[in-house]
Amino acid sequence: MDLSITYEKNFGTWTLSPYLQIFNIGNRKNLWFVLYENEYKDNVLVQTVKEVNMLPILPSLGVTIKF
């Protein structure tokens, strides 16, 4: 789930819109992909599995200017 807040202010013929966005506001561990690695230890094949998750909580600030 994401959250976005925008404020819009008009200045004659142009508009200024600062915003705050927060991605993954619930901090869910959404799986992106699974990485499998094989290596030999003492002539025995050992496979390790690593789960790689998507974005953590990620805030973003910005400004949109329309003219």
Short mmCIF file of C-alpha atoms in Angstrom, two decimals:
data_model
loop_
_atom_site.label_atom_id
_atom_site.label_comp_id
_atom_site.label_asym_id
_atom_site.label_seq_id
_atom_site.Cartn_x
_atom_site.Cartn_y
_atom_site.Cartn_z
CA MET A 1 0.00 0.00 0.00
CA ASP A 2 1.26 3.46 -0.89
CA LEU A 3 0.35 6.92 0.39
CA SER A 4 0.49 10.22 -1.51
CA ILE A 5 -0.31 13.74 -0.29
CA THR A 6 -0.34 16.70 -2.70
CA TYR A 7 -0.93 20.39 -2.05
CA GLU A 8 -1.84 22.61 -5.01
CA LYS A 9 -1.29 26.39 -5.08
CA ASN A 10 -2.21 28.59 -8.06
CA PHE A 11 -0.12 31.62 -9.03
CA GLY A 12 -1.91 33.31 -11.91
CA THR A 13 -1.29 31.17 -14.99
CA TRP A 14 0.88 28.52 -13.33
CA THR A 15 0.42 25.97 -10.55
CA LEU A 16 2.87 24.75 -7.91
CA SER A 17 2.16 21.30 -6.41
CA PRO A 18 4.55 19.95 -3.75
CA TYR A 19 3.93 16.33 -2.76
CA LEU A 20 4.95 13.61 -0.32
CA GLN A 21 4.78 9.95 -1.32
CA ILE A 22 5.47 6.92 0.85
CA PHE A 23 5.83 3.59 -0.94
CA ASN A 24 5.19 0.31 0.91
CA ILE A 25 3.79 2.12 3.94
CA GLY A 26 2.98 -1.23 5.60
CA ASN A 27 6.63 -2.38 5.17
CA ARG A 28 5.52 -5.69 3.63
CA LYS A 29 8.27 -8.08 2.57
CA ASN A 30 7.03 -8.57 -1.01
CA LEU A 31 9.15 -11.20 -2.73
CA TRP A 32 10.86 -9.95 -5.89
CA PHE A 33 12.85 -13.06 -6.84
CA VAL A 34 14.61 -16.10 -5.41
CA LEU A 35 18.37 -16.48 -5.95
CA TYR A 36 19.81 -20.00 -5.94
CA GLU A 37 23.58 -20.43 -5.54
CA ASN A 38 25.48 -23.69 -5.81
CA GLU A 39 28.95 -24.30 -4.40
CA TYR A 40 31.06 -27.27 -3.50
CA LYS A 41 32.29 -27.74 0.07
CA ASP A 42 34.47 -30.81 0.67
CA ASN A 43 33.26 -32.37 -2.61
CA VAL A 44 29.62 -31.96 -1.58
CA LEU A 45 27.29 -29.74 -3.56
CA VAL A 46 25.61 -27.22 -1.26
CA GLN A 47 22.76 -25.09 -2.54
CA THR A 48 21.84 -21.86 -0.78
CA VAL A 49 18.56 -20.06 -1.35
CA LYS A 50 18.26 -16.31 -0.88
CA GLU A 51 14.95 -14.48 -1.13
CA VAL A 52 15.28 -10.91 -2.41
CA ASN A 53 12.47 -8.57 -1.40
CA MET A 54 11.17 -5.48 -3.14
CA LEU A 55 11.25 -1.95 -1.75
CA PRO A 56 11.23 -1.21 1.99
CA ILE A 57 9.39 1.87 3.29
CA LEU A 58 10.50 4.51 0.80
CA PRO A 59 9.57 8.20 1.28
CA SER A 60 9.76 10.59 -1.64
CA LEU A 61 9.37 14.38 -1.86
CA GLY A 62 8.81 16.33 -5.05
CA VAL A 63 7.35 19.36 -6.75
CA THR A 64 5.28 19.59 -9.92
CA ILE A 65 5.11 22.93 -11.73
CA LYS A 66 2.50 23.47 -14.45
CA PHE A 67 2.60 26.57 -16.63
#
